[in-house]
Coordinates of C-alpha atoms in Angstrom, one line a residue:
M1 CA 133.4 138.2 -0.9
L2 CA 132.6 134.5 -0.9
S3 CA 133.5 132.4 -3.9
R4 CA 130.7 131.3 -6.1
N5 CA 131.3 127.7 -5.4
L6 CA 131.2 128.3 -1.6
C7 CA 128.0 130.3 -1.9
T8 CA 126.4 127.4 -3.8
A9 CA 127.5 124.9 -1.3
L10 CA 126.2 127.0 1.6
R11 CA 122.8 127.4 -0.1
R12 CA 122.6 123.6 -0.6
L13 CA 123.1 123.3 3.2
R14 CA 120.4 125.9 3.7
I15 CA 122.9 128.3 5.3
T16 CA 122.7 132.0 4.5
P17 CA 126.2 133.2 3.3
A18 CA 127.6 135.7 5.8
R19 CA 130.5 138.1 5.5
F20 CA 133.9 136.6 5.2
C21 CA 137.5 137.8 5.8
T22 CA 140.9 136.3 6.6
S23 CA 141.5 138.2 9.8
V24 CA 139.8 138.2 13.2
A25 CA 139.4 141.2 15.5
A26 CA 138.7 141.2 19.2
P27 CA 135.2 142.4 20.2
D28 CA 136.6 145.7 21.6
Q29 CA 138.4 146.4 18.3
G30 CA 135.1 147.1 16.4
N31 CA 133.3 145.1 13.8
S32 CA 135.9 143.6 11.4
G33 CA 133.2 142.1 9.1
C34 CA 134.0 138.6 10.3
D35 CA 131.2 136.1 11.0
P36 CA 131.5 132.4 11.6
L37 CA 130.2 130.2 8.8
Y38 CA 129.8 127.0 10.7
A39 CA 126.7 124.9 10.2
G40 CA 124.6 123.9 13.1
I41 CA 124.9 127.0 15.3
R42 CA 123.0 130.3 15.6
A43 CA 124.4 133.5 14.2
T44 CA 127.3 134.5 16.4
Q45 CA 130.7 136.1 16.3
F46 CA 134.4 135.3 16.7
V47 CA 136.3 136.3 19.8
T48 CA 140.0 136.4 20.5
K49 CA 139.8 135.5 24.2
P50 CA 138.2 132.3 25.6
A51 CA 135.4 132.7 28.1
L52 CA 133.7 129.9 29.9
I53 CA 129.9 130.0 30.1
T54 CA 128.7 128.5 33.4
P55 CA 125.1 127.6 34.5
E56 CA 125.2 130.7 36.7
D57 CA 125.4 132.9 33.6
Y58 CA 121.9 132.1 32.7
A59 CA 118.8 133.5 34.5
P60 CA 116.5 130.7 35.7
I61 CA 113.3 130.2 33.9
P62 CA 110.5 131.9 35.8
V63 CA 107.4 130.1 37.1
Y64 CA 104.2 131.5 35.8
R65 CA 101.2 131.7 38.2
V66 CA 97.8 133.5 38.1
I67 CA 96.7 133.2 41.8
D68 CA 98.5 133.0 45.1
S69 CA 97.9 130.5 47.8
D70 CA 94.9 132.5 49.1
G71 CA 93.3 132.6 45.7
N72 CA 94.1 136.3 44.9
V73 CA 94.6 137.1 41.2
L74 CA 98.1 138.5 40.9
D75 CA 97.5 140.2 37.5
S76 CA 93.9 140.8 36.3
T77 CA 95.0 140.6 32.7
Q78 CA 95.9 136.9 33.2
E79 CA 92.6 135.8 34.7
P80 CA 91.2 133.3 32.1
N81 CA 87.6 134.4 32.8
L82 CA 86.3 130.8 32.8
S83 CA 82.6 130.6 33.4
K84 CA 81.1 129.6 36.7
E85 CA 80.0 126.3 35.3
T86 CA 83.5 125.5 33.9
L87 CA 85.2 126.4 37.2
Q88 CA 82.7 124.2 39.1
K89 CA 83.5 121.3 36.8
C90 CA 87.2 121.9 37.3
F91 CA 86.8 121.8 41.0
R92 CA 84.5 118.8 41.1
D93 CA 86.7 116.8 38.8
M94 CA 89.7 117.5 41.0
V95 CA 87.9 116.4 44.2
T96 CA 86.5 113.4 42.3
V97 CA 90.0 112.3 41.4
N98 CA 91.0 112.8 45.0
A99 CA 88.1 110.8 46.3
L100 CA 88.7 108.0 43.8
D101 CA 92.3 107.8 45.0
K102 CA 91.5 107.6 48.7
I103 CA 89.0 104.7 48.2
M104 CA 90.9 102.7 45.6
Y105 CA 94.2 103.1 47.6
E106 CA 92.5 101.5 50.6
S107 CA 91.0 98.8 48.3
Q108 CA 94.5 97.9 47.3
R109 CA 95.6 97.8 50.9
Q110 CA 92.7 95.4 51.6
G111 CA 93.9 93.1 48.8
R112 CA 90.9 93.8 46.5
I113 CA 93.0 95.1 43.7
S114 CA 96.7 94.4 42.9
F115 CA 98.1 97.9 42.4
Y116 CA 97.3 101.6 42.5
M117 CA 98.9 105.0 41.9
T118 CA 97.4 108.1 43.5
N119 CA 97.4 111.7 42.2
F120 CA 97.4 113.6 45.5
G121 CA 98.8 117.1 45.0
E122 CA 98.9 117.0 41.2
E123 CA 95.2 117.4 40.4
A124 CA 95.6 120.9 39.0
S125 CA 98.0 119.8 36.3
H126 CA 95.4 117.3 35.0
I127 CA 92.4 119.5 35.0
G128 CA 94.2 122.7 34.1
S129 CA 95.8 121.2 31.0
A130 CA 92.8 119.0 30.0
S131 CA 90.5 122.1 30.1
A132 CA 92.7 124.0 27.7
L133 CA 93.0 121.2 25.1
S134 CA 90.6 120.2 22.4
S135 CA 88.9 116.9 22.9
E136 CA 90.4 115.9 19.5
D137 CA 94.0 116.5 20.6
L138 CA 95.8 113.2 21.1
V139 CA 97.0 112.4 24.6
W140 CA 100.0 110.1 25.5
A141 CA 100.0 109.8 29.3
Q142 CA 102.3 108.2 31.8
Y143 CA 100.3 106.9 34.7
R144 CA 99.4 109.9 36.9
E145 CA 96.9 111.7 34.6
A146 CA 93.6 110.2 35.6
G147 CA 92.0 113.7 35.7
V148 CA 92.6 114.2 32.0
L149 CA 90.4 111.1 31.2
L150 CA 87.8 112.2 33.8
W151 CA 87.6 115.6 32.2
R152 CA 87.1 114.0 28.7
G153 CA 84.2 111.9 30.0
W154 CA 85.5 108.6 31.3
T155 CA 83.1 107.3 33.9
L156 CA 83.7 106.0 37.4
S157 CA 82.6 102.6 36.2
Q158 CA 85.2 102.6 33.4
F159 CA 87.9 103.6 35.9
I160 CA 87.0 101.0 38.4
D161 CA 86.3 98.2 35.9
Q162 CA 89.8 98.7 34.6
L163 CA 91.3 98.5 38.1
Y164 CA 89.7 95.1 38.6
G165 CA 90.4 93.9 35.0
N166 CA 86.9 92.5 34.8
C167 CA 84.7 91.6 31.8
D168 CA 83.6 95.2 31.3
D169 CA 87.2 96.5 31.3
E170 CA 87.8 98.1 27.8
G171 CA 91.3 96.6 28.0
R172 CA 89.9 93.1 28.6
G173 CA 92.0 92.6 31.7
K174 CA 95.3 92.7 29.9
Q175 CA 96.7 95.8 31.6
M176 CA 97.9 96.5 35.1
P177 CA 95.6 98.7 37.2
C178 CA 95.8 102.5 36.4
H179 CA 96.9 101.7 32.8
Y180 CA 93.9 103.4 31.3
G181 CA 93.2 104.0 27.6
S182 CA 90.3 105.1 25.4
K183 CA 90.4 105.3 21.6
K184 CA 87.1 107.2 21.7
L185 CA 88.5 109.9 23.9
N186 CA 91.9 110.1 22.0
F187 CA 93.8 108.8 25.1
V188 CA 96.4 106.2 24.1
T189 CA 96.6 103.3 26.5
I190 CA 99.3 103.7 29.1
S191 CA 102.5 101.6 29.1
S192 CA 104.5 100.7 32.2
T193 CA 107.8 101.1 30.4
L194 CA 109.2 104.4 31.4
A195 CA 109.4 107.2 28.8
T196 CA 108.5 105.0 25.7
Q197 CA 105.4 107.2 25.1
I198 CA 107.6 110.3 24.5
P199 CA 109.1 109.4 21.1
Q200 CA 105.9 107.6 20.1
A201 CA 104.0 110.9 20.7
V202 CA 106.4 112.7 18.4
G203 CA 105.7 110.2 15.7
S204 CA 102.0 110.9 16.1
A205 CA 102.6 114.6 15.9
Y206 CA 104.6 114.1 12.7
V207 CA 101.6 112.3 11.2
L208 CA 99.3 115.2 12.1
K209 CA 101.8 117.7 10.7
R210 CA 101.5 116.1 7.3
K211 CA 97.8 116.4 7.2
P212 CA 96.3 119.4 5.3
D213 CA 94.7 122.0 7.5
N214 CA 95.6 120.2 10.7
D215 CA 93.9 121.6 13.8
R216 CA 95.1 119.0 16.3
V217 CA 98.2 118.8 18.6
V218 CA 99.7 115.9 20.6
V219 CA 100.4 116.3 24.3
V220 CA 102.6 113.8 26.0
Y221 CA 102.7 113.7 29.8
F222 CA 105.7 112.4 31.8
G223 CA 107.5 113.0 35.1
D224 CA 111.0 114.4 35.9
G225 CA 112.2 110.8 36.3
A226 CA 111.2 109.9 32.7
A227 CA 113.2 113.0 31.5
S228 CA 116.4 111.1 32.7
E229 CA 115.7 108.4 30.1
G230 CA 117.3 108.3 26.7
D231 CA 113.9 108.2 25.0
F232 CA 113.3 111.7 26.3
H233 CA 116.3 113.2 24.6
A234 CA 115.7 111.3 21.3
A235 CA 112.1 112.5 21.3
L236 CA 113.1 116.1 21.8
N237 CA 115.6 116.0 19.0
F238 CA 113.2 114.4 16.6
A239 CA 110.4 116.9 17.5
A240 CA 112.7 119.9 17.1
T241 CA 114.3 118.8 13.8
L242 CA 111.1 117.5 12.2
E243 CA 109.1 120.5 13.6
C244 CA 106.2 118.5 15.1
P245 CA 103.2 120.1 16.9
V246 CA 103.7 118.3 20.2
I247 CA 103.5 119.6 23.8
F248 CA 106.0 117.9 26.1
F249 CA 104.1 118.3 29.4
V250 CA 106.6 117.6 32.3
R251 CA 105.2 117.0 35.7
N252 CA 108.2 118.0 37.8
N253 CA 106.9 116.8 41.2
G254 CA 110.2 116.5 43.1
Y255 CA 110.8 112.7 43.0
A256 CA 111.4 109.9 40.6
I257 CA 110.0 107.2 42.9
S258 CA 112.5 107.7 45.7
T259 CA 115.2 109.7 43.9
P260 CA 114.9 113.4 44.6
V261 CA 115.5 115.8 41.7
R262 CA 118.7 117.1 43.3
E263 CA 120.2 113.7 42.6
Q264 CA 118.8 113.5 39.1
Y265 CA 120.2 116.6 37.4
R266 CA 122.1 119.8 38.0
G267 CA 120.4 122.0 35.4
D268 CA 117.5 124.4 35.8
G269 CA 114.7 121.9 35.9
I270 CA 113.6 120.1 32.8
A271 CA 112.4 123.0 30.7
S272 CA 116.0 124.4 30.4
R273 CA 116.9 121.4 28.2
G274 CA 114.4 122.6 25.5
T275 CA 116.5 125.6 24.5
G276 CA 119.5 123.2 23.9
Y277 CA 117.3 121.4 21.4
G278 CA 116.1 124.6 19.8
M279 CA 112.6 124.5 21.3
A280 CA 110.3 127.0 23.0
V281 CA 109.7 126.4 26.7
L282 CA 107.3 127.6 29.4
R283 CA 107.2 126.9 33.1
V284 CA 104.0 127.1 35.2
D285 CA 103.0 126.7 38.8
G286 CA 101.4 123.2 38.7
T287 CA 99.4 123.8 41.9
D288 CA 97.6 126.7 40.2
M289 CA 94.9 125.3 38.0
L290 CA 94.4 128.7 36.2
A291 CA 98.1 129.0 35.4
V292 CA 98.2 125.5 34.0
H293 CA 95.1 126.2 31.9
N294 CA 96.6 129.4 30.5
G295 CA 100.0 127.8 29.9
T296 CA 98.6 124.9 28.1
K297 CA 96.4 127.1 26.0
M298 CA 99.4 129.2 25.0
A299 CA 101.5 126.1 24.3
R300 CA 98.7 124.6 22.1
E301 CA 98.4 127.9 20.1
Y302 CA 102.1 128.0 19.6
C303 CA 102.2 124.5 18.3
L304 CA 99.4 125.0 15.8
K305 CA 100.6 128.4 14.6
N306 CA 104.3 127.5 14.2
N307 CA 104.0 123.7 13.7
K308 CA 106.7 123.3 16.3
P309 CA 107.1 121.6 19.7
I310 CA 107.3 123.1 23.1
I311 CA 108.2 122.0 26.6
L312 CA 105.7 122.9 29.3
E313 CA 107.1 122.3 32.7
S314 CA 104.6 122.1 35.5
M315 CA 106.1 122.6 39.0
Q316 CA 104.2 120.7 41.6
Y317 CA 104.7 118.2 44.4
R318 CA 103.8 114.5 44.8
L319 CA 102.0 114.3 48.1
S320 CA 101.5 110.6 47.8
H321 CA 103.7 107.5 47.8
H322 CA 104.9 106.8 44.2
S323 CA 102.6 103.8 44.2
T324 CA 101.2 101.1 46.5
S325 CA 104.6 99.4 46.1
D326 CA 106.3 102.4 47.7
D327 CA 106.7 103.9 51.2
S328 CA 107.9 107.5 50.8
S329 CA 108.4 107.9 54.6
A330 CA 111.6 106.0 54.1
Y331 CA 113.2 108.8 52.0
R332 CA 111.4 112.1 52.9
P333 CA 110.4 113.6 56.2
T334 CA 106.7 114.2 57.0
E335 CA 107.4 117.8 57.7
E336 CA 108.2 118.3 54.0
L337 CA 104.6 117.4 53.1
E338 CA 103.0 120.0 55.4
M339 CA 103.2 123.1 53.2
W340 CA 102.2 121.3 50.0
N341 CA 99.3 119.7 51.7
T342 CA 97.9 123.0 53.1
T343 CA 98.8 126.4 51.7
E344 CA 100.1 125.1 48.3
N345 CA 97.4 122.4 47.9
P346 CA 95.9 122.8 44.4
I347 CA 92.3 122.0 45.5
N348 CA 92.5 124.6 48.3
K349 CA 93.8 127.2 46.0
L350 CA 91.0 126.8 43.5
K351 CA 88.5 126.8 46.3
N352 CA 89.9 130.1 47.6
Y353 CA 89.7 131.6 44.2
M354 CA 86.1 130.6 43.7
L355 CA 85.2 131.8 47.2
K356 CA 86.5 135.3 46.3
K357 CA 84.4 135.3 43.2
G358 CA 81.3 134.3 45.2
W359 CA 81.0 131.1 43.1
F360 CA 81.6 128.5 45.9
N361 CA 78.8 127.1 48.0
E362 CA 80.3 125.2 50.9
D363 CA 77.2 123.2 51.6
E364 CA 76.6 122.2 48.0
E365 CA 80.2 121.1 47.5
N366 CA 80.2 119.1 50.8
E367 CA 77.1 117.3 49.5
F368 CA 78.8 116.7 46.2
I369 CA 81.8 115.1 47.9
K370 CA 79.6 112.8 50.0
S371 CA 77.6 111.9 46.9
I372 CA 80.7 111.1 44.8
R373 CA 82.2 109.0 47.6
K374 CA 79.0 106.9 47.8
Q375 CA 79.0 106.4 44.0
I376 CA 82.7 105.3 44.0
M377 CA 82.1 102.8 46.9
A378 CA 79.0 101.4 45.2
Q379 CA 80.8 101.0 41.9
N380 CA 83.7 99.5 43.7
Q381 CA 81.5 96.7 45.1
L382 CA 79.8 96.2 41.7
S383 CA 83.0 96.0 39.7
E384 CA 84.6 93.6 42.2
K385 CA 81.8 91.1 41.7
K386 CA 81.9 91.1 37.9
Q387 CA 83.3 88.1 36.1
K388 CA 86.8 88.2 34.6
P389 CA 87.0 88.3 30.8
D390 CA 87.0 85.1 28.8
W391 CA 90.4 83.5 29.3
R392 CA 90.7 83.1 25.5
E393 CA 91.2 86.9 25.3
M394 CA 94.9 86.4 26.0
F395 CA 95.4 85.2 22.4
Y396 CA 93.8 88.1 20.7
D397 CA 94.4 91.8 19.9
V398 CA 98.0 91.5 18.8
Y399 CA 97.4 90.2 15.3
D400 CA 94.5 91.1 13.1
D401 CA 94.3 87.5 11.9
L402 CA 95.4 84.9 14.5
P403 CA 98.5 83.2 13.1
L404 CA 98.8 79.4 12.9
N405 CA 101.0 78.9 15.9
L406 CA 98.6 80.8 18.2
R407 CA 95.6 79.0 16.8
K408 CA 97.4 75.7 17.7
Q409 CA 98.2 77.0 21.2
L410 CA 94.6 78.1 21.7
K411 CA 93.3 74.7 20.6
E412 CA 95.7 72.9 23.0
M413 CA 94.6 75.2 25.8
E414 CA 90.9 74.6 25.1
D415 CA 91.4 70.8 25.1
H416 CA 93.5 71.0 28.3
V417 CA 90.9 73.1 30.2
A418 CA 88.1 70.8 29.0
R419 CA 89.9 67.8 30.4
H420 CA 90.8 69.4 33.7
K421 CA 88.0 72.0 34.2
E422 CA 87.6 71.0 37.8
Q423 CA 91.1 72.4 38.4
Y424 CA 90.2 75.9 37.1
P425 CA 87.9 78.6 38.6
L426 CA 85.9 78.8 35.3
K427 CA 82.8 80.2 37.0
N428 CA 84.8 83.4 37.7
F429 CA 85.4 83.9 34.0
K430 CA 83.0 85.0 31.3
S431 CA 82.6 82.4 28.5

């Protein structure tokens, strides 16, 4: 039996006292009543012969999917039974993101905006997850989640005004293009710095956890490249030990800019790291909108019921260049794109599913695509002509009350511009 002092010490460490003896028996010699008492590991046993555990000893995490490439439901019990109206919104939001990408990418190539990042091939992960979340759930995005904002109600004018950084941009022209944000829609403004949003999301989830009767979760999106940053590991450890209701939504799309996943890690994707931190994990087919929807719904329910984090890994493929600053033809063959752009294309898959249900009208959807393209092009011209924000905006929104040193700088700048106004394109800026 354990001594009274040792039992007391173990209880203070929140360790349940186990059986104790002074001898150790090999596994094939029967149960000797000996259990390790070390803190920080799960219940286990002593052995008398060392045995290496290699990655091959673990079964790979399966990929959950609902439909195949032709839109056939693989297991009828897994069909989410979304209404016709909901599925139509899902499809139309996906093609809207696609159309926005095509037009704004070309606008950047024409020199009309400075930068752009497309979402080709990853639309299902946006809409599938957004449709399963509550609009009150807090989103920390990376930079390839435009569909989440679209689902929540951000308008084409808000997207394109932000890309131009004009006077109607909610960010007042202070962010790079594609760095969206909406307090009203619970979508935290995107930061360029890779992976910083991951630990910040955990902090947000910890705040929610401490609220009585909390019914919200935090979802943080990031790519496989961000999972190679130290912030990712710190965030997982915080979330696991503090037991925070946060979904770590990993877009594993094959590349971190130009670095393929085979050069990033040797483990079983990103989800496998969750078990090492004591977290639940789930892996879904990120080209299957229904699988992403079901997986996100399950992850959200798990977080709220258990007040714990989960890693949701969405397996997909980045069809586009990383950004307009990248040329992916330099590091991957065009043949690699063919399958992902045809049979495994998420928009095609959802269309096939809707066709089999008799809920897809080819003529109506073609008209919708034509209409949305016209709307985007018209808004593009309108947003481009708008004035830039008042240049004084650069001094605001960091401090609630402008400190003395910034007030002095602002006054100096105003005096300078007044003296040399012919040297500045003031007519292009709102005043």
